[in-house]
CSV table of C-alpha atoms and ligand atoms in Angstrom, one decimal:
chain,number,residue,atom,x,y,z
A,1,UNK,CA,159.6,196.8,227.3
A,2,UNK,CA,159.9,196.8,223.6
A,3,UNK,CA,156.3,195.6,223.2
A,4,UNK,CA,155.1,198.4,225.6
A,5,UNK,CA,156.8,201.0,223.4
A,6,UNK,CA,155.3,199.5,220.2
A,7,UNK,CA,151.8,199.5,221.8
A,8,UNK,CA,152.1,203.1,222.8
A,9,UNK,CA,153.3,204.0,219.3
A,10,UNK,CA,150.2,202.4,217.8
A,11,UNK,CA,147.9,204.4,220.1
A,12,UNK,CA,149.7,207.7,219.3
A,13,UNK,CA,147.6,210.2,217.3
A,14,UNK,CA,148.6,210.3,213.7
A,15,UNK,CA,146.4,213.0,212.3
A,16,UNK,CA,145.6,215.1,215.4
A,17,UNK,CA,148.2,217.5,216.7
A,18,UNK,CA,148.3,219.9,219.6
A,19,UNK,CA,146.4,221.7,220.9
A,20,UNK,CA,148.7,224.5,219.9
A,21,UNK,CA,148.3,228.1,221.1
A,22,UNK,CA,147.3,230.1,218.1
A,23,UNK,CA,147.2,233.9,218.1
A,24,UNK,CA,144.0,233.9,216.0
A,25,UNK,CA,142.2,230.8,217.3
A,26,UNK,CA,143.2,230.3,220.9
A,27,UNK,CA,143.8,226.8,222.0
A,28,UNK,CA,143.5,225.1,218.6
A,29,UNK,CA,143.3,221.3,218.1
A,30,UNK,CA,144.8,220.6,214.7
A,31,UNK,CA,143.7,218.0,212.2
A,32,UNK,CA,146.1,216.9,209.5
A,33,UNK,CA,144.1,216.0,206.4
A,34,UNK,CA,147.1,215.0,204.3
A,35,UNK,CA,149.4,212.8,206.5
A,36,UNK,CA,152.4,213.8,204.3
A,37,UNK,CA,153.8,216.9,202.6
A,38,UNK,CA,151.2,217.1,199.9
A,39,UNK,CA,150.3,220.6,198.7
A,40,UNK,CA,149.4,222.7,195.7
A,41,UNK,CA,152.1,225.2,196.8
A,42,UNK,CA,155.7,224.9,197.9
A,43,UNK,CA,156.1,228.1,199.8
A,44,UNK,CA,159.6,229.3,200.6
A,45,UNK,CA,158.4,230.0,204.2
A,46,UNK,CA,156.5,226.8,204.9
A,47,UNK,CA,157.0,225.6,208.4
A,48,UNK,CA,156.3,222.0,207.5
A,49,UNK,CA,159.3,221.7,205.2
A,50,UNK,CA,159.5,221.4,201.4
A,51,UNK,CA,156.5,220.0,199.6
A,52,UNK,CA,157.1,216.4,198.5
A,53,UNK,CA,154.0,216.0,196.3
A,54,UNK,CA,153.1,219.2,194.4
A,55,UNK,CA,149.6,218.5,193.2
A,56,UNK,CA,146.0,219.8,192.6
A,57,UNK,CA,144.4,216.3,192.6
A,58,UNK,CA,141.7,216.0,195.2
A,59,UNK,CA,141.6,212.6,197.0
A,60,UNK,CA,140.8,211.2,200.4
A,61,UNK,CA,144.5,211.3,201.3
A,62,UNK,CA,143.4,210.5,204.9
A,63,UNK,CA,139.8,209.2,204.8
A,64,UNK,CA,137.3,211.0,207.0
A,65,UNK,CA,136.6,207.8,209.0
A,66,UNK,CA,140.2,207.6,210.1
A,67,UNK,CA,140.4,211.2,211.2
A,68,UNK,CA,137.0,211.2,213.0
A,69,UNK,CA,137.7,207.9,214.8
A,70,UNK,CA,141.0,209.4,216.1
A,71,UNK,CA,139.1,212.6,217.1
A,72,UNK,CA,136.5,210.6,218.9
A,73,UNK,CA,139.3,208.7,220.8
A,74,UNK,CA,140.9,212.0,221.7
A,75,UNK,CA,137.7,213.3,223.1
A,76,UNK,CA,137.0,210.0,225.0
A,77,UNK,CA,140.4,210.2,226.6
A,78,UNK,CA,139.2,213.2,228.7
A,79,UNK,CA,141.2,216.0,227.1
A,80,UNK,CA,139.8,219.5,227.7
A,81,UNK,CA,137.7,221.3,225.2
A,82,UNK,CA,139.7,223.2,222.7
A,83,UNK,CA,138.8,226.7,221.6
A,84,UNK,CA,138.7,225.6,217.9
A,85,UNK,CA,139.2,222.5,215.8
A,86,UNK,CA,141.4,223.5,212.9
A,87,UNK,CA,141.8,221.7,209.6
A,88,UNK,CA,145.3,222.2,208.3
A,89,UNK,CA,148.4,220.1,208.9
A,90,UNK,CA,151.1,219.0,206.5
A,91,UNK,CA,149.7,220.6,203.3
A,92,UNK,CA,146.6,222.2,201.8
A,93,UNK,CA,143.6,220.6,203.6
A,94,UNK,CA,141.1,221.2,200.7
A,95,UNK,CA,143.0,218.7,198.7
A,96,UNK,CA,141.4,216.1,200.8
A,97,UNK,CA,138.1,215.3,199.0
A,98,UNK,CA,136.6,214.2,202.4
A,99,UNK,CA,136.9,217.7,203.7
A,100,UNK,CA,133.2,218.4,204.0
A,101,UNK,CA,132.6,215.1,205.9
A,102,UNK,CA,135.4,215.9,208.3
A,103,UNK,CA,134.0,219.4,209.0
A,104,UNK,CA,130.6,217.9,209.7
A,105,UNK,CA,132.0,215.2,211.9
A,106,UNK,CA,134.1,217.6,213.9
A,107,UNK,CA,131.1,219.7,214.6
A,108,UNK,CA,129.1,216.7,215.7
A,109,UNK,CA,131.9,215.6,218.1
A,110,UNK,CA,132.5,219.0,219.5
A,111,UNK,CA,129.2,220.9,219.5
A,112,UNK,CA,129.7,224.6,220.0
A,113,UNK,CA,133.4,224.5,219.2
A,114,UNK,CA,134.1,226.5,216.0
A,115,UNK,CA,135.6,224.5,213.1
A,116,UNK,CA,138.3,226.5,211.3
A,117,UNK,CA,140.0,225.8,208.0
A,118,UNK,CA,143.4,227.1,207.0
A,119,UNK,CA,143.7,227.3,203.2
A,120,UNK,CA,146.1,228.7,200.6
A,121,UNK,CA,143.0,229.6,198.5
A,122,UNK,CA,144.3,227.7,195.5
A,123,UNK,CA,141.3,225.3,195.1
A,124,UNK,CA,138.6,228.0,195.7
A,125,UNK,CA,137.9,228.3,191.9
A,126,UNK,CA,136.4,224.8,192.3
A,127,UNK,CA,132.7,225.1,193.3
A,128,UNK,CA,132.9,221.7,195.3
A,129,UNK,CA,135.6,223.2,197.4
A,130,UNK,CA,133.7,226.4,198.0
A,131,UNK,CA,130.6,224.3,199.0
A,132,UNK,CA,132.7,222.2,201.4
A,133,UNK,CA,134.2,225.2,203.1
A,134,UNK,CA,130.9,226.9,203.4
A,135,UNK,CA,130.1,224.7,206.4
A,136,UNK,CA,133.1,225.8,208.4
A,137,UNK,CA,132.7,228.5,211.1
A,138,UNK,CA,135.9,230.3,210.3
A,139,UNK,CA,137.9,230.2,207.0
A,140,UNK,CA,141.5,231.6,207.1
A,141,UNK,CA,142.6,232.0,203.5
A,142,UNK,CA,146.1,233.3,202.6
A,143,UNK,CA,146.9,235.7,199.8
A,144,UNK,CA,150.5,236.8,200.0
A,145,UNK,CA,150.8,238.7,196.8
A,146,UNK,CA,148.8,239.7,193.7
A,147,UNK,CA,152.0,240.3,191.7
A,148,UNK,CA,152.5,237.3,189.4
A,149,UNK,CA,156.4,237.2,189.6
A,150,UNK,CA,156.3,237.5,193.4
A,151,UNK,CA,153.6,234.7,193.6
A,152,UNK,CA,155.8,232.4,191.5
A,153,UNK,CA,158.9,233.1,193.6
A,154,UNK,CA,157.3,232.9,197.1
A,155,UNK,CA,154.4,230.4,196.8
A,156,UNK,CA,155.9,228.3,194.0
A,157,UNK,CA,152.5,226.9,193.0
A,158,UNK,CA,151.6,223.9,190.9
A,159,UNK,CA,151.4,224.9,187.2
A,160,UNK,CA,147.6,224.6,187.2
A,161,UNK,CA,147.1,227.2,189.9
A,162,UNK,CA,146.7,230.4,188.2
A,163,UNK,CA,146.8,233.6,190.2
A,164,UNK,CA,143.9,235.3,188.5
A,165,UNK,CA,141.7,232.2,189.1
A,166,UNK,CA,142.7,232.1,192.7
A,167,UNK,CA,141.9,235.8,193.2
A,168,UNK,CA,138.5,235.3,191.6
A,169,UNK,CA,137.8,232.1,193.5
A,170,UNK,CA,138.2,233.8,196.9
A,171,UNK,CA,135.9,236.6,195.9
A,172,UNK,CA,133.3,234.0,194.7
A,173,UNK,CA,133.6,232.2,198.0
A,174,UNK,CA,133.2,235.4,200.0
A,175,UNK,CA,130.0,236.2,198.1
A,176,UNK,CA,128.3,233.1,199.3
A,177,UNK,CA,129.9,232.5,202.7
A,178,UNK,CA,128.1,233.3,206.0
A,179,UNK,CA,131.0,232.6,208.5
A,180,UNK,CA,134.0,234.6,209.5
A,181,UNK,CA,136.7,235.2,206.8
A,182,UNK,CA,140.1,236.1,208.1
A,183,UNK,CA,142.6,236.8,205.4
A,184,UNK,CA,146.3,236.3,206.0
A,185,UNK,CA,149.1,238.0,204.2
A,186,UNK,CA,152.6,236.8,204.9
A,187,UNK,CA,155.5,239.2,203.9
A,188,UNK,CA,159.0,238.0,203.1
A,189,UNK,CA,161.8,240.5,202.9
A,190,UNK,CA,162.6,241.6,199.4
A,191,UNK,CA,160.1,239.3,197.8
A,192,UNK,CA,156.5,240.4,198.2
A,193,UNK,CA,156.9,243.6,200.2
A,194,UNK,CA,156.8,245.8,197.1
A,195,UNK,CA,154.8,248.9,196.6
A,196,UNK,CA,153.0,247.2,193.7
A,197,UNK,CA,151.8,244.4,195.9
A,198,UNK,CA,150.7,246.8,198.6
A,199,UNK,CA,148.5,248.7,196.1
A,200,UNK,CA,147.1,245.5,194.6
A,201,UNK,CA,146.3,244.0,198.0
A,202,UNK,CA,144.7,247.3,199.2
A,203,UNK,CA,142.3,247.3,196.2
A,204,UNK,CA,141.6,243.6,196.7
A,205,UNK,CA,140.8,243.9,200.4
A,206,UNK,CA,138.3,246.6,199.6
A,207,UNK,CA,136.6,244.3,197.2
A,208,UNK,CA,136.8,241.2,199.3
A,209,UNK,CA,135.8,242.9,202.6
A,210,UNK,CA,137.2,240.2,204.9
A,211,UNK,CA,136.2,240.2,208.6
A,212,UNK,CA,139.8,240.7,209.4
A,213,UNK,CA,143.2,240.9,207.7
A,214,UNK,CA,146.3,239.6,209.5
A,215,UNK,CA,149.6,240.9,208.0
A,216,UNK,CA,152.4,238.7,209.4
A,217,UNK,CA,156.0,237.9,208.6
A,218,UNK,CA,158.1,234.8,209.3
A,219,UNK,CA,158.5,234.1,213.0
A,220,UNK,CA,159.7,230.5,212.7
A,221,UNK,CA,162.2,228.7,210.5
A,222,UNK,CA,160.8,228.2,207.0
A,223,UNK,CA,161.4,225.4,204.5
A,224,UNK,CA,164.0,227.3,202.6
A,225,UNK,CA,166.7,229.7,203.8
A,226,UNK,CA,165.8,232.2,201.0
A,227,UNK,CA,162.9,233.7,203.0
A,228,UNK,CA,163.4,236.1,205.9
A,229,UNK,CA,161.2,238.4,207.9
A,230,UNK,CA,160.5,242.0,207.0
A,231,UNK,CA,161.3,244.7,209.4
A,232,UNK,CA,158.7,246.1,211.7
A,233,UNK,CA,158.1,249.4,209.8
A,234,UNK,CA,157.3,247.4,206.6
A,235,UNK,CA,154.8,245.3,208.5
A,236,UNK,CA,153.3,248.4,210.0
A,237,UNK,CA,152.9,250.1,206.6
A,238,UNK,CA,151.1,247.1,205.1
A,239,UNK,CA,148.9,246.7,208.1
A,240,UNK,CA,147.9,250.4,207.9
A,241,UNK,CA,147.4,250.2,204.1
A,242,UNK,CA,145.2,247.2,204.2
A,243,UNK,CA,142.4,249.2,205.6
A,244,UNK,CA,140.3,249.2,208.8
A,245,UNK,CA,140.0,245.4,208.6
A,246,UNK,CA,143.7,245.0,208.9
A,247,UNK,CA,144.0,244.4,212.6
A,248,UNK,CA,147.2,243.3,214.2
A,249,UNK,CA,147.2,239.7,215.0
A,250,UNK,CA,145.5,239.1,218.3
A,251,UNK,CA,147.9,238.3,221.2
A,252,UNK,CA,147.8,234.7,222.3
A,253,UNK,CA,145.0,234.3,224.8
A,254,UNK,CA,145.6,233.9,228.5
A,255,UNK,CA,145.5,230.3,229.5
A,256,UNK,CA,142.0,229.3,230.6
A,257,UNK,CA,141.6,228.1,234.1
A,258,UNK,CA,138.4,226.0,233.7
A,259,UNK,CA,137.5,223.3,231.3
A,260,UNK,CA,140.6,223.6,229.2
A,261,UNK,CA,144.0,225.1,229.3
A,262,UNK,CA,146.9,224.3,231.5
A,263,UNK,CA,145.0,223.7,234.7
A,264,UNK,CA,142.8,221.0,233.4
A,265,UNK,CA,145.4,219.7,231.0
A,266,UNK,CA,148.0,219.4,233.6
A,267,UNK,CA,146.0,216.7,235.3
A,268,UNK,CA,146.9,214.5,232.4
A,269,UNK,CA,149.7,212.0,232.7
A,270,UNK,CA,153.0,212.6,231.1
A,271,UNK,CA,153.4,209.2,229.6
A,272,UNK,CA,152.0,210.2,226.2
A,273,UNK,CA,154.1,213.4,226.0
A,274,UNK,CA,156.7,212.1,223.5
A,275,UNK,CA,154.2,211.1,220.8
A,276,UNK,CA,152.2,214.3,221.3
A,277,UNK,CA,155.3,216.5,221.0
A,278,UNK,CA,156.5,214.7,218.0
A,279,UNK,CA,153.1,215.0,216.3
A,280,UNK,CA,153.0,218.7,217.0
A,281,UNK,CA,156.6,219.6,215.9
A,282,UNK,CA,156.3,217.6,212.8
A,283,UNK,CA,153.7,220.1,211.6
A,284,UNK,CA,155.2,223.3,212.9
A,285,UNK,CA,158.6,224.1,214.6
A,286,UNK,CA,158.0,225.2,218.1
A,287,UNK,CA,160.0,226.2,221.3
A,288,UNK,CA,159.9,224.1,224.4
A,289,UNK,CA,158.1,226.9,226.2
A,290,UNK,CA,155.4,227.2,223.6
A,291,UNK,CA,154.8,223.5,223.6
A,292,UNK,CA,154.6,223.4,227.4
A,293,UNK,CA,152.0,226.2,227.4
A,294,UNK,CA,149.9,224.6,224.6
A,295,UNK,CA,150.0,221.0,225.9
A,296,UNK,CA,149.6,221.9,229.5
A,297,UNK,CA,152.7,220.2,230.8
A,298,UNK,CA,155.6,221.7,232.9
A,299,UNK,CA,158.5,223.1,231.0
A,300,UNK,CA,160.8,220.6,232.7
A,301,UNK,CA,158.7,217.6,231.5
A,302,UNK,CA,158.6,219.0,227.9
A,303,UNK,CA,162.3,219.7,227.8
A,304,UNK,CA,163.1,216.2,229.1
A,305,UNK,CA,160.8,214.6,226.5
A,306,UNK,CA,162.3,216.8,223.7
A,307,UNK,CA,165.9,215.8,224.8
A,308,UNK,CA,164.9,212.2,224.7
A,309,UNK,CA,163.4,212.6,221.2
A,310,UNK,CA,166.5,214.4,220.1
A,311,UNK,CA,168.7,211.6,221.3
A,312,UNK,CA,166.6,209.2,219.4
A,313,UNK,CA,167.0,211.3,216.3
A,314,UNK,CA,163.2,212.0,216.1
A,315,UNK,CA,163.5,215.8,216.5
A,316,UNK,CA,166.2,218.4,215.7
A,317,UNK,CA,167.0,221.8,217.0
A,318,UNK,CA,167.4,225.0,215.1
A,319,UNK,CA,168.4,228.3,216.7
A,320,UNK,CA,166.5,231.4,215.5
A,321,UNK,CA,167.6,234.6,217.3
A,322,UNK,CA,167.4,233.8,220.9
A,323,UNK,CA,165.0,230.9,220.6
A,324,UNK,CA,165.5,227.2,220.1
A,325,UNK,CA,162.9,225.7,217.8
A,326,UNK,CA,162.3,221.9,217.6
A,327,UNK,CA,161.0,220.3,214.4
A,328,UNK,CA,160.3,216.7,213.5
B,401,SF4,S1,152.7,227.2,203.8
B,401,SF4,FE1,150.8,226.2,203.4
B,401,SF4,S2,150.4,226.5,201.2
B,401,SF4,FE2,152.6,226.9,201.5
B,401,SF4,S3,153.6,224.9,201.1
B,401,SF4,FE3,153.2,225.0,203.3
B,401,SF4,S4,151.3,224.0,203.6
B,401,SF4,FE4,151.4,224.5,201.4
């Protein structure tokens, strides 16, 4: 019995999580390029918890070979086709110096599936990073504020990440990039919802001309209690101000009925549910209902697996409003 458990733990994905239902990307299969809380920022609102290694050093934190081998096993196991493969995870993915190889490998394994990269934009002043991201189909950079004091308070960057350089780096990337650029601005109440930031972001969006701007606020528990959501009118004002490109976040897509989504995924057995759930909630707090929809299992099965993980001390609950979120 003990041996069986150990064997299954060895097979469990370590760097792949989800798929999760993403409002912007659909059913998104996540790749964690860091394997630990390594980031160039330590944002107050981070869903993955406080940054443990605040750095700008680029290294193969998780080598491309390991991630791509895991991705190939995931594909061979007969999982349905995701809507996107997304590089992100427990920190800033462009810190992984194998980023370009991972993008190329994901495209080869899943032809026709867009490869997306979530980035905090901090490394874009580096031409090597811009070149690596140039091969992605969708890049989703974040830029929460252009006011230095707000940036220091909300994003809590590594000392080497200068706001002016970051601002310029994203413009330089945009100038040479042929894919879709979707800017994200996250607003925290009383921190970056100022008039000064709104004006600065409006000018910047005109210059950057992203394909889309998503203005969002906190919807899940963040790393620090200091950050809370803005009210709806504030969100609406920023969305309106950030120009015609500032679309509201797209609603989560309806589950697909062929090829991927719950119908196909439900055919999978439940015996790998615990490790999959754990891998997913370690990266992002989620509700049992959200996990059930994303992973294609019944709510009862997901709830039972979460209860077991909680008894083992592997996950914990946090109540936010009327929802219960689980995190690893
Ligand atoms: S939200 Fe993103 S950029 Fe900020 S600390 Fe978390 S992983 Fe890093």
